[in-house]
XYZ file of N, CA and C in Angstrom:
855
model
N 0.822 -1.206 0.000
C 0.000 0.000 0.000
C 0.860 1.262 0.000
N 1.998 1.182 0.706
C 2.881 2.346 0.748
C 3.411 2.669 -0.635
N 3.797 1.616 -1.405
C 4.312 1.832 -2.755
C 3.257 2.440 -3.651
N 2.002 1.962 -3.502
C 0.907 2.497 -4.311
C 0.704 3.977 -4.011
N 0.818 4.362 -2.743
C 0.660 5.765 -2.368
C 1.760 6.620 -2.993
N 2.980 6.089 -2.997
C 4.096 6.825 -3.601
C 3.867 6.995 -5.099
N 3.437 5.918 -5.774
C 3.150 5.994 -7.204
C 2.051 7.007 -7.474
N 1.050 7.007 -6.586
C -0.080 7.920 -6.748
C 0.387 9.372 -6.681
N 1.216 9.689 -5.695
C 1.722 11.060 -5.540
C 2.623 11.446 -6.711
N 3.469 10.501 -7.151
C 4.369 10.789 -8.276
C 3.579 11.054 -9.544
N 2.521 10.271 -9.772
C 1.717 10.441 -10.977
C 0.914 11.739 -10.921
N 0.462 12.102 -9.728
C -0.232 13.387 -9.579
C 0.692 14.547 -9.930
N 1.935 14.453 -9.496
C 2.904 15.508 -9.815
C 3.183 15.538 -11.311
N 3.331 14.350 -11.923
C 3.645 14.274 -13.346
C 2.498 14.800 -14.192
N 1.266 14.398 -13.876
C 0.104 14.799 -14.672
C -0.436 16.168 -14.284
N 0.016 16.689 -13.139
C -0.480 17.987 -12.663
C -1.997 17.977 -12.459
N -2.506 16.873 -11.928
C -3.912 16.768 -11.582
C -4.069 15.721 -10.483
N -5.067 15.892 -9.594
C -5.190 14.991 -8.446
C -5.831 13.645 -8.766
N -6.651 13.571 -9.817
C -7.404 12.361 -10.114
C -6.632 11.468 -11.082
N -5.836 10.556 -10.535
C -5.040 9.648 -11.363
C -5.328 8.185 -11.037
N -6.376 7.942 -10.254
C -6.647 6.586 -9.804
C -6.938 5.631 -10.959
N -7.623 6.141 -11.987
C -7.940 5.281 -13.124
C -6.673 4.821 -13.834
N -5.683 5.702 -13.925
C -4.417 5.332 -14.565
C -3.635 4.350 -13.701
N -3.675 4.550 -12.383
C -3.037 3.606 -11.467
C -3.664 2.225 -11.617
N -4.997 2.188 -11.696
C -5.702 0.919 -11.847
C -5.344 0.232 -13.159
N -5.220 1.030 -14.230
C -4.862 0.469 -15.528
C -3.473 -0.147 -15.488
N -2.526 0.506 -14.808
C -1.172 -0.031 -14.697
C -1.151 -1.310 -13.866
N -1.977 -1.352 -12.806
C -2.052 -2.565 -11.995
C -2.643 -3.721 -12.794
N -3.666 -3.435 -13.590
C -4.269 -4.474 -14.437
C -3.261 -5.012 -15.442
N -2.513 -4.084 -16.033
C -1.510 -4.495 -17.021
C -0.450 -5.374 -16.385
N -0.027 -5.011 -15.180
C 1.001 -5.796 -14.503
C 0.493 -7.193 -14.153
N -0.761 -7.282 -13.713
C -1.309 -8.583 -13.340
C -1.553 -9.467 -14.555
N -1.842 -8.867 -15.696
C -2.147 -9.637 -16.902
C -0.896 -10.034 -17.667
N 0.207 -9.353 -17.415
C 1.422 -9.588 -18.199
C 2.608 -9.841 -17.274
N 2.546 -10.915 -16.519
C 3.612 -11.220 -15.583
C 4.892 -11.634 -16.299
N 4.765 -12.251 -17.460
C 5.936 -12.736 -18.191
C 6.159 -11.905 -19.447
N 7.415 -11.682 -19.766
C 7.736 -10.941 -20.975
C 7.411 -11.779 -22.203
N 7.010 -11.111 -23.254
C 6.746 -11.799 -24.513
C 8.052 -12.288 -25.116
N 7.964 -13.304 -25.947
C 9.127 -13.758 -26.677
C 9.434 -12.771 -27.802
N 10.659 -12.787 -28.266
C 11.050 -11.894 -29.345
C 10.186 -12.107 -30.584
N 9.850 -13.371 -30.851
C 9.067 -13.700 -32.041
C 7.658 -13.118 -31.964
N 7.147 -12.903 -30.726
C 5.798 -12.353 -30.569
C 5.687 -10.932 -31.116
N 6.799 -10.211 -31.138
C 6.790 -8.860 -31.689
C 6.468 -8.861 -33.178
N 6.828 -9.946 -33.850
C 6.660 -10.015 -35.296
C 5.396 -10.757 -35.710
N 4.822 -11.544 -34.804
C 3.644 -12.344 -35.154
C 2.334 -11.710 -34.719
N 2.384 -10.691 -33.857
C 1.170 -9.992 -33.424
C 1.037 -8.734 -34.269
N 0.015 -8.628 -35.132
C -0.036 -7.563 -36.156
C 0.126 -6.143 -35.611
N -0.661 -5.765 -34.622
C -0.581 -4.390 -34.129
C 0.755 -4.120 -33.462
N 1.252 -5.083 -32.710
C 2.552 -4.921 -32.058
C 3.665 -4.853 -33.096
N 3.528 -5.604 -34.166
C 4.519 -5.552 -35.251
C 4.589 -4.155 -35.854
N 3.428 -3.534 -36.033
C 3.401 -2.169 -36.564
C 4.035 -1.186 -35.577
N 3.766 -1.385 -34.275
C 4.392 -0.544 -33.255
C 5.908 -0.719 -33.265
N 6.372 -1.944 -33.523
C 7.810 -2.187 -33.603
C 8.420 -1.463 -34.803
N 7.723 -1.461 -35.935
C 8.216 -0.728 -37.104
C 8.334 0.762 -36.797
N 7.360 1.310 -36.066
C 7.426 2.716 -35.662
C 8.635 2.949 -34.766
N 8.886 2.016 -33.852
C 10.036 2.124 -32.953
C 11.350 2.147 -33.735
N 11.499 1.228 -34.684
C 12.708 1.180 -35.506
C 12.862 2.473 -36.302
N 11.761 2.952 -36.859
C 11.774 4.193 -37.627
C 12.251 5.361 -36.766
N 11.749 5.439 -35.530
C 12.134 6.533 -34.639
C 13.608 6.454 -34.249
N 14.103 5.251 -34.004
C 15.515 5.108 -33.662
C 16.412 5.506 -34.836
N 15.994 5.145 -36.039
C 16.755 5.561 -37.222
C 16.687 7.070 -37.415
N 15.537 7.666 -37.090
C 15.415 9.127 -37.232
C 16.369 9.848 -36.307
N 16.698 9.224 -35.179
C 17.666 9.836 -34.267
C 19.079 9.762 -34.829
N 19.490 8.596 -35.289
C 20.883 8.399 -35.685
C 21.181 8.857 -37.111
N 20.233 8.653 -38.035
C 20.478 9.054 -39.421
C 20.150 10.526 -39.668
N 19.824 11.239 -38.605
C 19.644 12.688 -38.731
C 20.973 13.385 -38.969
N 22.063 12.684 -38.691
C 23.385 13.258 -38.899
C 23.998 13.873 -37.663
N 23.333 13.720 -36.519
C 23.823 14.384 -35.311
C 25.211 13.898 -34.908
N 25.441 12.596 -35.025
C 26.745 12.085 -34.604
C 27.848 12.476 -35.574
N 27.485 12.697 -36.824
C 28.465 13.213 -37.774
C 28.938 14.595 -37.335
N 28.006 15.404 -36.865
C 28.354 16.742 -36.376
C 29.174 16.650 -35.098
N 28.756 15.773 -34.178
C 29.461 15.652 -32.903
C 30.870 15.106 -33.110
N 30.999 14.057 -33.915
C 32.298 13.409 -34.091
C 33.277 14.265 -34.894
N 32.764 14.986 -35.892
C 33.649 15.668 -36.836
C 33.401 17.179 -36.878
N 32.908 17.736 -35.767
C 32.596 19.165 -35.749
C 33.836 20.026 -35.990
N 34.993 19.601 -35.483
C 36.214 20.380 -35.706
C 36.531 20.476 -37.200
N 36.402 19.355 -37.904
C 36.659 19.365 -39.349
C 35.647 20.231 -40.081
N 34.389 20.179 -39.632
C 33.333 20.966 -40.276
C 33.587 22.450 -40.090
N 33.944 22.865 -38.864
C 34.189 24.287 -38.602
C 35.434 24.780 -39.336
N 36.473 23.977 -39.381
C 37.678 24.374 -40.102
C 37.411 24.451 -41.601
N 36.561 23.562 -42.102
C 36.180 23.620 -43.507
C 35.395 24.888 -43.807
N 34.688 25.398 -42.789
C 33.919 26.634 -42.964
C 34.790 27.873 -42.855
N 36.055 27.702 -42.479
C 36.955 28.841 -42.457
C 37.402 29.282 -41.083
N 37.031 28.560 -40.037
C 37.434 28.933 -38.681
C 38.790 28.337 -38.344
N 39.503 29.015 -37.445
C 40.790 28.495 -36.988
C 40.558 27.301 -36.064
N 41.615 26.577 -35.790
C 41.494 25.401 -34.934
C 41.068 25.788 -33.525
N 41.574 26.903 -33.022
C 41.221 27.340 -31.669
C 39.752 27.725 -31.580
N 39.281 28.506 -32.555
C 37.867 28.905 -32.569
C 36.967 27.681 -32.738
N 37.401 26.743 -33.560
C 36.626 25.520 -33.779
C 36.474 24.717 -32.494
N 37.526 24.719 -31.667
C 37.469 23.989 -30.403
C 36.448 24.613 -29.459
N 36.428 25.955 -29.384
C 35.442 26.626 -28.538
C 34.024 26.434 -29.083
N 33.906 26.448 -30.400
C 32.589 26.229 -31.007
C 32.088 24.822 -30.700
N 33.013 23.869 -30.646
C 32.646 22.491 -30.320
C 32.094 22.394 -28.904
N 32.671 23.142 -27.981
C 32.145 23.198 -26.619
C 30.748 23.801 -26.601
N 30.542 24.793 -27.463
C 29.223 25.415 -27.554
C 28.158 24.440 -28.008
N 28.530 23.506 -28.871
C 27.580 22.491 -29.325
C 27.104 21.631 -28.168
N 28.054 21.191 -27.340
C 27.692 20.368 -26.189
C 26.806 21.114 -25.211
N 27.135 22.392 -24.973
C 26.320 23.202 -24.063
C 24.911 23.404 -24.587
N 24.792 23.669 -25.885
C 23.468 23.861 -26.486
C 22.627 22.603 -26.376
N 23.256 21.459 -26.587
C 22.537 20.186 -26.504
C 22.006 19.941 -25.092
N 22.821 20.206 -24.087
C 22.412 19.992 -22.692
C 21.261 20.914 -22.316
N 21.389 22.202 -22.641
C 20.375 23.181 -22.246
C 19.026 22.875 -22.890
N 19.032 22.614 -24.185
C 17.783 22.376 -24.899
C 17.144 21.056 -24.469
N 17.966 20.046 -24.184
C 17.422 18.773 -23.719
C 16.716 18.942 -22.384
N 17.293 19.734 -21.485
C 16.647 20.006 -20.194
C 15.312 20.715 -20.408
N 15.293 21.681 -21.318
C 14.053 22.397 -21.611
C 12.994 21.447 -22.161
N 13.404 20.536 -23.032
C 12.441 19.620 -23.647
C 11.803 18.695 -22.623
N 12.518 18.401 -21.525
C 11.955 17.556 -20.472
C 10.678 18.174 -19.914
N 10.673 19.496 -19.760
C 9.508 20.181 -19.202
C 8.413 20.405 -20.242
N 8.743 20.215 -21.515
C 7.745 20.422 -22.567
C 7.050 19.135 -22.990
N 7.635 17.983 -22.649
C 7.099 16.709 -23.140
C 5.648 16.481 -22.741
N 5.333 16.771 -21.477
C 3.976 16.523 -21.009
C 3.073 17.735 -21.182
N 3.602 18.812 -21.698
C 2.779 19.984 -21.998
C 2.378 20.015 -23.469
N 3.358 19.831 -24.338
C 3.101 19.905 -25.774
C 2.865 18.544 -26.407
N 3.439 17.492 -25.823
C 3.323 16.164 -26.400
C 4.606 15.718 -27.066
N 4.744 14.411 -27.242
C 5.963 13.850 -27.812
C 6.039 14.094 -29.312
N 4.922 13.884 -29.976
C 4.873 13.957 -31.443
C 5.249 15.337 -31.965
N 4.683 16.395 -31.362
C 4.945 17.752 -31.842
C 6.394 18.147 -31.590
N 6.986 17.684 -30.488
C 8.387 17.987 -30.225
C 9.299 17.288 -31.230
N 8.956 16.042 -31.552
C 9.783 15.308 -32.519
C 9.681 15.951 -33.903
N 8.481 16.342 -34.291
C 8.305 17.007 -35.587
C 9.036 18.345 -35.615
N 8.965 19.090 -34.520
C 9.672 20.376 -34.447
C 11.174 20.186 -34.569
N 11.694 19.177 -33.865
C 13.125 18.909 -33.934
C 13.577 18.502 -35.328
N 12.838 17.590 -35.951
C 13.200 17.136 -37.299
C 13.075 18.268 -38.314
N 12.000 19.039 -38.217
C 11.805 20.161 -39.141
C 12.895 21.207 -38.997
N 13.249 21.531 -37.752
C 14.315 22.495 -37.524
C 15.655 21.998 -38.026
N 15.936 20.708 -37.815
C 17.194 20.136 -38.307
C 17.233 20.132 -39.834
N 16.095 19.881 -40.462
C 16.044 19.894 -41.927
C 16.405 21.285 -42.470
N 15.809 22.322 -41.906
C 16.057 23.686 -42.384
C 17.492 24.106 -42.114
N 17.971 23.849 -40.892
C 19.329 24.283 -40.551
C 20.387 23.504 -41.331
N 20.138 22.222 -41.599
C 21.115 21.455 -42.381
C 21.181 21.957 -43.818
N 20.047 22.384 -44.356
C 20.017 22.927 -45.713
C 20.819 24.221 -45.787
N 20.615 25.092 -44.811
C 21.364 26.359 -44.776
C 22.843 26.084 -44.512
N 23.140 25.071 -43.699
C 24.532 24.722 -43.414
C 25.248 24.289 -44.687
N 24.585 23.497 -45.523
C 25.179 23.071 -46.788
C 25.488 24.283 -47.655
N 24.546 25.227 -47.726
C 24.753 26.437 -48.523
C 25.947 27.229 -47.998
N 26.025 27.361 -46.668
C 27.111 28.145 -46.068
C 28.474 27.500 -46.308
N 28.502 26.171 -46.418
C 29.765 25.486 -46.682
C 30.170 25.573 -48.152
N 29.183 25.749 -49.047
C 29.445 25.729 -50.482
C 29.826 27.093 -51.042
N 29.259 28.170 -50.474
C 29.515 29.500 -51.025
C 30.929 29.942 -50.680
N 31.356 31.012 -51.349
C 32.673 31.579 -51.099
C 32.779 32.028 -49.642
N 33.798 31.555 -48.900
C 33.917 31.915 -47.485
C 33.977 33.424 -47.274
N 33.088 33.924 -46.446
C 33.069 35.320 -46.021
C 32.782 35.327 -44.528
N 33.078 36.413 -43.820
C 32.765 36.448 -42.387
C 31.286 36.143 -42.103
N 30.387 36.635 -42.976
C 28.960 36.393 -42.756
C 28.631 34.904 -42.859
N 29.091 34.245 -43.934
C 28.748 32.844 -44.135
C 29.494 31.931 -43.170
N 30.693 32.348 -42.742
C 31.379 31.580 -41.704
C 30.578 31.597 -40.406
N 30.088 32.782 -40.036
C 29.268 32.889 -38.841
C 27.951 32.144 -39.007
N 27.398 32.185 -40.223
C 26.142 31.484 -40.490
C 26.318 29.979 -40.311
N 27.444 29.439 -40.772
C 27.679 28.003 -40.608
C 27.789 27.636 -39.130
N 28.404 28.511 -38.338
C 28.514 28.265 -36.897
C 27.137 28.283 -36.233
N 26.353 29.305 -36.549
C 25.018 29.436 -35.950
C 24.125 28.273 -36.354
N 24.169 27.888 -37.624
C 23.315 26.798 -38.104
C 23.701 25.462 -37.463
N 24.994 25.269 -37.238
C 25.427 24.028 -36.596
C 24.930 23.956 -35.158
N 25.017 25.080 -34.434
C 24.518 25.114 -33.054
C 23.001 24.910 -33.020
N 22.285 25.556 -33.936
C 20.834 25.373 -34.003
C 20.475 23.943 -34.382
N 21.268 23.360 -35.249
C 21.067 21.965 -35.657
C 21.099 21.043 -34.443
N 22.110 21.241 -33.595
C 22.233 20.434 -32.384
C 21.111 20.758 -31.403
N 20.725 22.034 -31.328
C 19.647 22.427 -30.421
C 18.320 21.780 -30.818
N 18.009 21.770 -32.101
C 16.774 21.133 -32.560
C 16.816 19.623 -32.312
N 18.004 19.042 -32.389
C 18.127 17.618 -32.050
C 17.731 17.380 -30.600
N 18.177 18.263 -29.714
C 17.843 18.126 -28.302
C 16.363 18.295 -28.029
N 15.668 19.083 -28.841
C 14.236 19.302 -28.646
C 13.449 18.021 -28.886
N 13.794 17.286 -29.945
C 12.980 16.127 -30.303
C 13.737 14.824 -30.447
N 14.500 14.651 -31.529
C 15.128 13.357 -31.808
C 16.090 12.865 -30.737
N 16.583 13.754 -29.897
C 17.524 13.322 -28.872
C 16.921 12.422 -27.812
N 15.670 12.671 -27.432
C 15.060 11.913 -26.336
C 13.704 11.302 -26.676
N 12.954 11.918 -27.569
C 11.594 11.474 -27.855
C 11.522 10.023 -28.353
N 12.418 9.557 -29.243
C 12.314 8.158 -29.682
C 12.343 7.155 -28.540
N 13.156 7.406 -27.513
C 13.217 6.484 -26.378
C 11.930 6.542 -25.560
N 11.382 7.724 -25.407
C 10.153 7.868 -24.621
C 8.977 7.199 -25.321
N 8.838 7.429 -26.619
C 7.734 6.818 -27.363
C 7.894 5.295 -27.407
N 9.126 4.816 -27.526
C 9.360 3.369 -27.528
C 8.813 2.726 -26.257
N 9.055 3.347 -25.115
C 8.559 2.802 -23.849
C 7.037 2.847 -23.778
N 6.426 3.859 -24.393
C 4.976 4.034 -24.281
C 4.189 3.286 -25.347
N 4.867 2.756 -26.351
C 4.178 2.038 -27.425
C 3.847 0.594 -27.061
N 4.447 0.087 -25.979
C 4.306 -1.330 -25.680
C 3.825 -1.539 -24.255
N 3.028 -2.590 -24.079
C 2.644 -3.014 -22.739
C 3.852 -3.640 -22.065
N 3.709 -3.929 -20.789
C 4.840 -4.451 -20.025
C 5.378 -5.747 -20.621
N 4.495 -6.592 -21.156
C 4.925 -7.881 -21.696
C 5.855 -7.715 -22.893
N 5.579 -6.723 -23.738
C 6.357 -6.538 -24.967
C 7.516 -5.568 -24.802
N 7.540 -4.827 -23.711
C 8.474 -3.707 -23.597
C 9.934 -4.151 -23.597
N 10.232 -5.247 -22.919
C 11.633 -5.693 -22.818
C 12.196 -6.101 -24.175
N 11.565 -7.023 -24.913
C 12.136 -7.383 -26.230
C 12.120 -6.222 -27.208
N 11.081 -5.358 -27.155
C 11.029 -4.214 -28.064
C 12.169 -3.237 -27.776
N 12.457 -3.010 -26.500
C 13.553 -2.112 -26.129
C 14.896 -2.682 -26.573
N 15.035 -4.001 -26.520
C 16.276 -4.632 -26.963
C 16.517 -4.384 -28.450
N 15.458 -4.518 -29.232
C 15.585 -4.265 -30.669
C 15.870 -2.791 -30.930
N 15.245 -1.914 -30.159
C 15.473 -0.474 -30.315
C 16.935 -0.124 -30.062
N 17.510 -0.689 -29.019
C 18.923 -0.431 -28.702
C 19.827 -0.956 -29.815
N 19.522 -2.160 -30.321
C 20.319 -2.743 -31.399
C 20.299 -1.864 -32.641
N 19.114 -1.398 -33.035
C 18.979 -0.554 -34.223
C 19.704 0.774 -34.016
N 19.523 1.360 -32.836
C 20.111 2.667 -32.552
C 21.629 2.637 -32.641
N 22.246 1.673 -31.962
C 23.704 1.632 -31.943
C 24.288 1.145 -33.262
N 23.558 0.310 -33.982
C 24.020 -0.117 -35.307
C 24.054 1.076 -36.258
N 23.006 1.896 -36.222
C 22.968 3.089 -37.062
C 24.036 4.089 -36.633
N 24.252 4.206 -35.329
C 25.300 5.081 -34.800
C 26.663 4.660 -35.349
N 26.933 3.364 -35.307
C 28.209 2.829 -35.812
C 28.361 3.095 -37.306
N 27.277 2.892 -38.057
C 27.329 3.077 -39.509
C 27.623 4.528 -39.870
N 26.974 5.470 -39.175
C 27.194 6.888 -39.454
C 28.611 7.297 -39.069
N 29.056 6.878 -37.888
C 30.403 7.229 -37.434
C 31.482 6.685 -38.344
N 31.245 5.498 -38.903
C 32.245 4.863 -39.752
C 32.274 5.443 -41.161
N 31.109 5.858 -41.661
C 31.027 6.245 -43.073
C 31.133 7.749 -43.318
N 30.913 8.579 -42.294
C 30.844 10.015 -42.557
C 32.191 10.574 -43.009
N 33.274 10.207 -42.338
C 34.562 10.818 -42.680
C 34.968 10.549 -44.124
N 34.924 9.282 -44.612
C 35.266 9.084 -46.035
C 34.303 9.788 -46.983
N 33.027 9.879 -46.600
C 32.078 10.613 -47.448
C 32.437 12.093 -47.497
N 32.776 12.658 -46.325
C 33.033 14.091 -46.229
C 34.366 14.480 -46.867
N 35.364 13.619 -46.734
C 36.704 13.982 -47.211
C 37.013 13.480 -48.622
N 36.386 12.369 -49.035
C 36.785 11.744 -50.298
C 35.700 11.678 -51.367
N 34.437 11.648 -50.983
C 33.374 11.382 -51.953
C 32.491 12.612 -52.186
N 31.680 12.973 -51.202
C 30.693 14.039 -51.390
C 31.186 15.392 -50.910
N 32.219 15.391 -50.092
C 32.792 16.633 -49.561
C 31.712 17.474 -48.882
N 31.576 18.730 -49.263
C 30.648 19.624 -48.579
C 29.179 19.334 -48.905
N 28.948 18.464 -49.860
C 27.568 18.067 -50.179
C 27.071 16.938 -49.266
N 27.932 16.454 -48.366
C 27.581 15.304 -47.551
C 26.309 15.544 -46.738
N 26.144 16.764 -46.240
C 24.986 17.039 -45.393
C 23.674 17.010 -46.164
N 23.749 17.078 -47.494
C 22.521 16.920 -48.278
C 21.936 15.519 -48.084
N 22.793 14.544 -47.841
C 22.326 13.190 -47.569
C 21.473 13.171 -46.301
N 21.963 13.833 -45.253
C 21.200 13.888 -44.011
C 19.949 14.748 -44.163
N 20.040 15.790 -44.991
C 18.862 16.622 -45.247
C 17.746 15.790 -45.865
N 18.115 14.905 -46.804
C 17.130 14.018 -47.411
C 16.528 13.062 -46.395
N 17.373 12.490 -45.532
C 16.862 11.606 -44.484
C 15.900 12.350 -43.563
N 16.249 13.574 -43.198
C 15.413 14.351 -42.282
C 14.038 14.626 -42.877
N 13.994 14.882 -44.178
C 12.704 15.086 -44.837
C 11.864 13.810 -44.774
N 12.491 12.668 -45.037
C 11.784 11.383 -44.969
C 11.270 11.121 -43.559
N 12.104 11.385 -42.561
C 11.701 11.122 -41.182
C 10.607 12.084 -40.727
N 10.660 13.329 -41.189
C 9.601 14.281 -40.835
C 8.256 13.819 -41.389
N 8.238 13.457 -42.664
C 6.986 13.018 -43.289
C 6.497 11.713 -42.663
N 7.421 10.783 -42.409
C 7.036 9.526 -41.794
C 6.462 9.714 -40.399
N 7.067 10.604 -39.625
C 6.548 10.894 -38.283
C 5.168 11.522 -38.355
N 4.983 12.445 -39.290
C 3.696 13.127 -39.421
C 2.576 12.155 -39.774
N 2.858 11.217 -40.665
C 1.808 10.339 -41.160
C 1.611 9.062 -40.339
N 2.651 8.602 -39.640
C 2.553 7.270 -39.049
C 2.811 7.184 -37.551
N 3.439 8.186 -36.951
C 3.772 8.092 -35.524
C 2.672 8.737 -34.691
N 2.042 7.981 -33.788
C 0.949 8.532 -32.988
C 1.461 9.344 -31.803
N 0.597 10.192 -31.280
C 0.892 10.875 -30.022
C 0.665 9.885 -28.883
N 1.618 9.785 -27.960
C 1.503 8.825 -26.856
C 1.323 9.505 -25.508
N 1.307 10.812 -25.462
C 1.200 11.530 -24.193
C -0.114 11.211 -23.489
N -0.016 10.753 -22.231
C -1.172 10.501 -21.372
C -2.169 9.532 -21.998
N -1.672 8.554 -22.764
C -2.539 7.555 -23.377
C -2.065 6.167 -22.979
N -3.028 5.261 -22.758
C -2.630 3.881 -22.504
C -2.358 3.176 -23.824
N -1.813 1.965 -23.724
C -1.404 1.238 -24.916
C -2.596 0.943 -25.816
N -3.751 0.627 -25.218
C -4.932 0.302 -26.005
C -5.352 1.469 -26.888
N -5.340 2.667 -26.318
C -5.722 3.854 -27.091
C -4.729 4.128 -28.211
N -3.446 3.953 -27.917
C -2.415 4.172 -28.935
C -2.571 3.178 -30.084
N -2.815 1.912 -29.749
C -2.990 0.904 -30.788
C -4.256 1.151 -31.599
N -5.265 1.734 -30.965
C -6.474 2.079 -31.698
C -6.156 3.072 -32.813
N -5.332 4.051 -32.507
C -4.969 5.055 -33.498
C -4.079 4.453 -34.588
N -3.190 3.548 -34.189
C -2.340 2.886 -35.178
C -3.192 2.058 -36.130
N -4.132 1.302 -35.582
C -4.987 0.448 -36.413
C -5.865 1.249 -37.356
N -6.308 2.411 -36.897
C -7.204 3.221 -37.719
C -6.456 4.007 -38.782
N -5.156 4.206 -38.606
C -4.406 5.029 -39.550
C -4.697 6.501 -39.328
N -4.058 7.347 -40.133
C -4.266 8.794 -40.059
C -4.084 9.302 -38.626
N -2.905 9.062 -38.076
C -2.653 9.429 -36.683
C -2.555 10.938 -36.480
N -2.524 11.696 -37.555
C -2.457 13.153 -37.409
C -3.849 13.748 -37.188
N -4.875 12.913 -37.104
C -6.240 13.398 -36.871
C -6.735 12.949 -35.504
N -7.596 13.777 -34.893
C -8.248 13.384 -33.658
C -9.433 12.490 -33.995
N -9.719 11.533 -33.121
C -10.806 10.620 -33.402
C -11.375 10.076 -32.109
N -12.531 9.488 -32.179
C -13.144 8.880 -31.027
C -13.043 7.369 -31.172
N -12.560 6.655 -30.139
C -12.326 5.221 -30.267
C -13.594 4.402 -30.174
N -13.569 3.290 -30.920
C -14.574 2.252 -30.758
C -13.875 1.067 -30.140
N -14.057 -0.153 -30.665
C -13.346 -1.296 -30.105
C -12.709 -2.127 -31.201
N -11.599 -2.724 -30.856
C -10.875 -3.608 -31.770
C -10.164 -4.628 -30.898
N -10.012 -5.839 -31.359
C -9.389 -6.877 -30.543
C -8.004 -7.214 -31.064
N -7.093 -7.496 -30.136
C -5.819 -8.048 -30.516
C -5.408 -9.059 -29.462
N -4.541 -9.963 -29.839
C -4.169 -11.050 -28.944
C -2.832 -10.773 -28.311
N -2.780 -10.882 -26.973
C -1.514 -10.689 -26.292
C -0.761 -12.010 -26.234
N 0.504 -12.007 -25.782
C 1.308 -13.218 -25.861
C 0.786 -14.371 -25.023
N -0.074 -14.102 -24.037
C -0.618 -15.176 -23.222
C -1.814 -15.833 -23.875
N -2.251 -15.280 -25.021
C -3.386 -15.841 -25.718
C -4.691 -15.163 -25.369
N -4.686 -14.239 -24.389
C -5.907 -13.554 -24.016
C -6.251 -12.486 -25.045
N -7.521 -12.312 -25.346
C -7.946 -11.306 -26.309
C -8.255 -10.018 -25.577
N -7.558 -8.963 -25.947
C -7.788 -7.654 -25.352
C -8.597 -6.802 -26.302
N -9.452 -5.964 -25.752
C -10.197 -5.011 -26.555
C -9.400 -3.742 -26.708
N -9.255 -3.324 -27.937
C -8.493 -2.108 -28.237
C -9.393 -1.186 -29.023
N -9.367 0.106 -28.686
C -10.215 1.039 -29.405
C -9.808 1.194 -30.841
N -10.775 1.230 -31.765
C -10.532 1.683 -33.125
C -11.129 3.048 -33.241
N -11.267 3.571 -34.431
C -11.677 4.942 -34.510
C -12.792 5.168 -35.499
N -13.649 6.059 -35.117
C -14.699 6.519 -36.012
C -14.816 8.014 -35.831
N -15.391 8.676 -36.802
C -15.619 10.112 -36.666
C -14.347 10.925 -36.636
N -13.615 10.961 -37.741
C -12.359 11.709 -37.795
C -12.632 13.201 -37.749
N -11.700 13.891 -37.092
C -11.784 15.349 -37.034
C -10.397 15.917 -37.174
N -10.198 16.768 -38.145
C -8.867 17.309 -38.397
C -8.376 18.098 -37.209
N -7.066 18.005 -36.976
C -6.449 18.819 -35.928
C -6.546 20.303 -36.276
């Protein structure tokens, strides 16, 4: 009972409202119904969960293929290519880390106010615009204005990453799955994330120095456009929603619209049939 009281107070603080008993009850029901973790194969054989897993993989790729690690790993080379001295480039590199920390802290307080989806879209959209301007600043004839523009765009690029892609994919991954599926789904998310991280870290330097040179960031700009559109059309909002409601929106499609749920059934790994809301009566945001 003491633990339940602590959870109750913590959830009241998180939701900023006193009436959270229904959510506490839902979590207790989920825990009692899903004592054992699902097998890895269950992620691929349960249709709605399989779709949620695809969204998870997509979000993890949107974090790593956004090009953020290319900027972090090779920022000194990027700044020197833009015309800055080695000393100035080193200080600018420190500025990138500071911007990332500050904006990430700010995003923590915005997640439950604005929602996960809008923050991720804002981050991807901002990174797309700043990466495009960064490519232009690297290509034009070096001038004090364009050198400063490349510095500002790089810092903004990292800041927009902190707003959305830096943390939102992990948060949505946890909220897309019930307790039974969460462990194997998180394992796949980590595998995809670090594999993409390794691929970007390994391939960026030869691309930047030997193949595409200053056009390299156009590759990430293209990825960012794909991830923005994919998030808009396929990634649901998970803020203050249980898994059943989220799956209802996934099953109905058109997650960018508000809707009222009906019922839909899906089978959990224990073989029990759960009722999941579907949607009727679409209303544009």
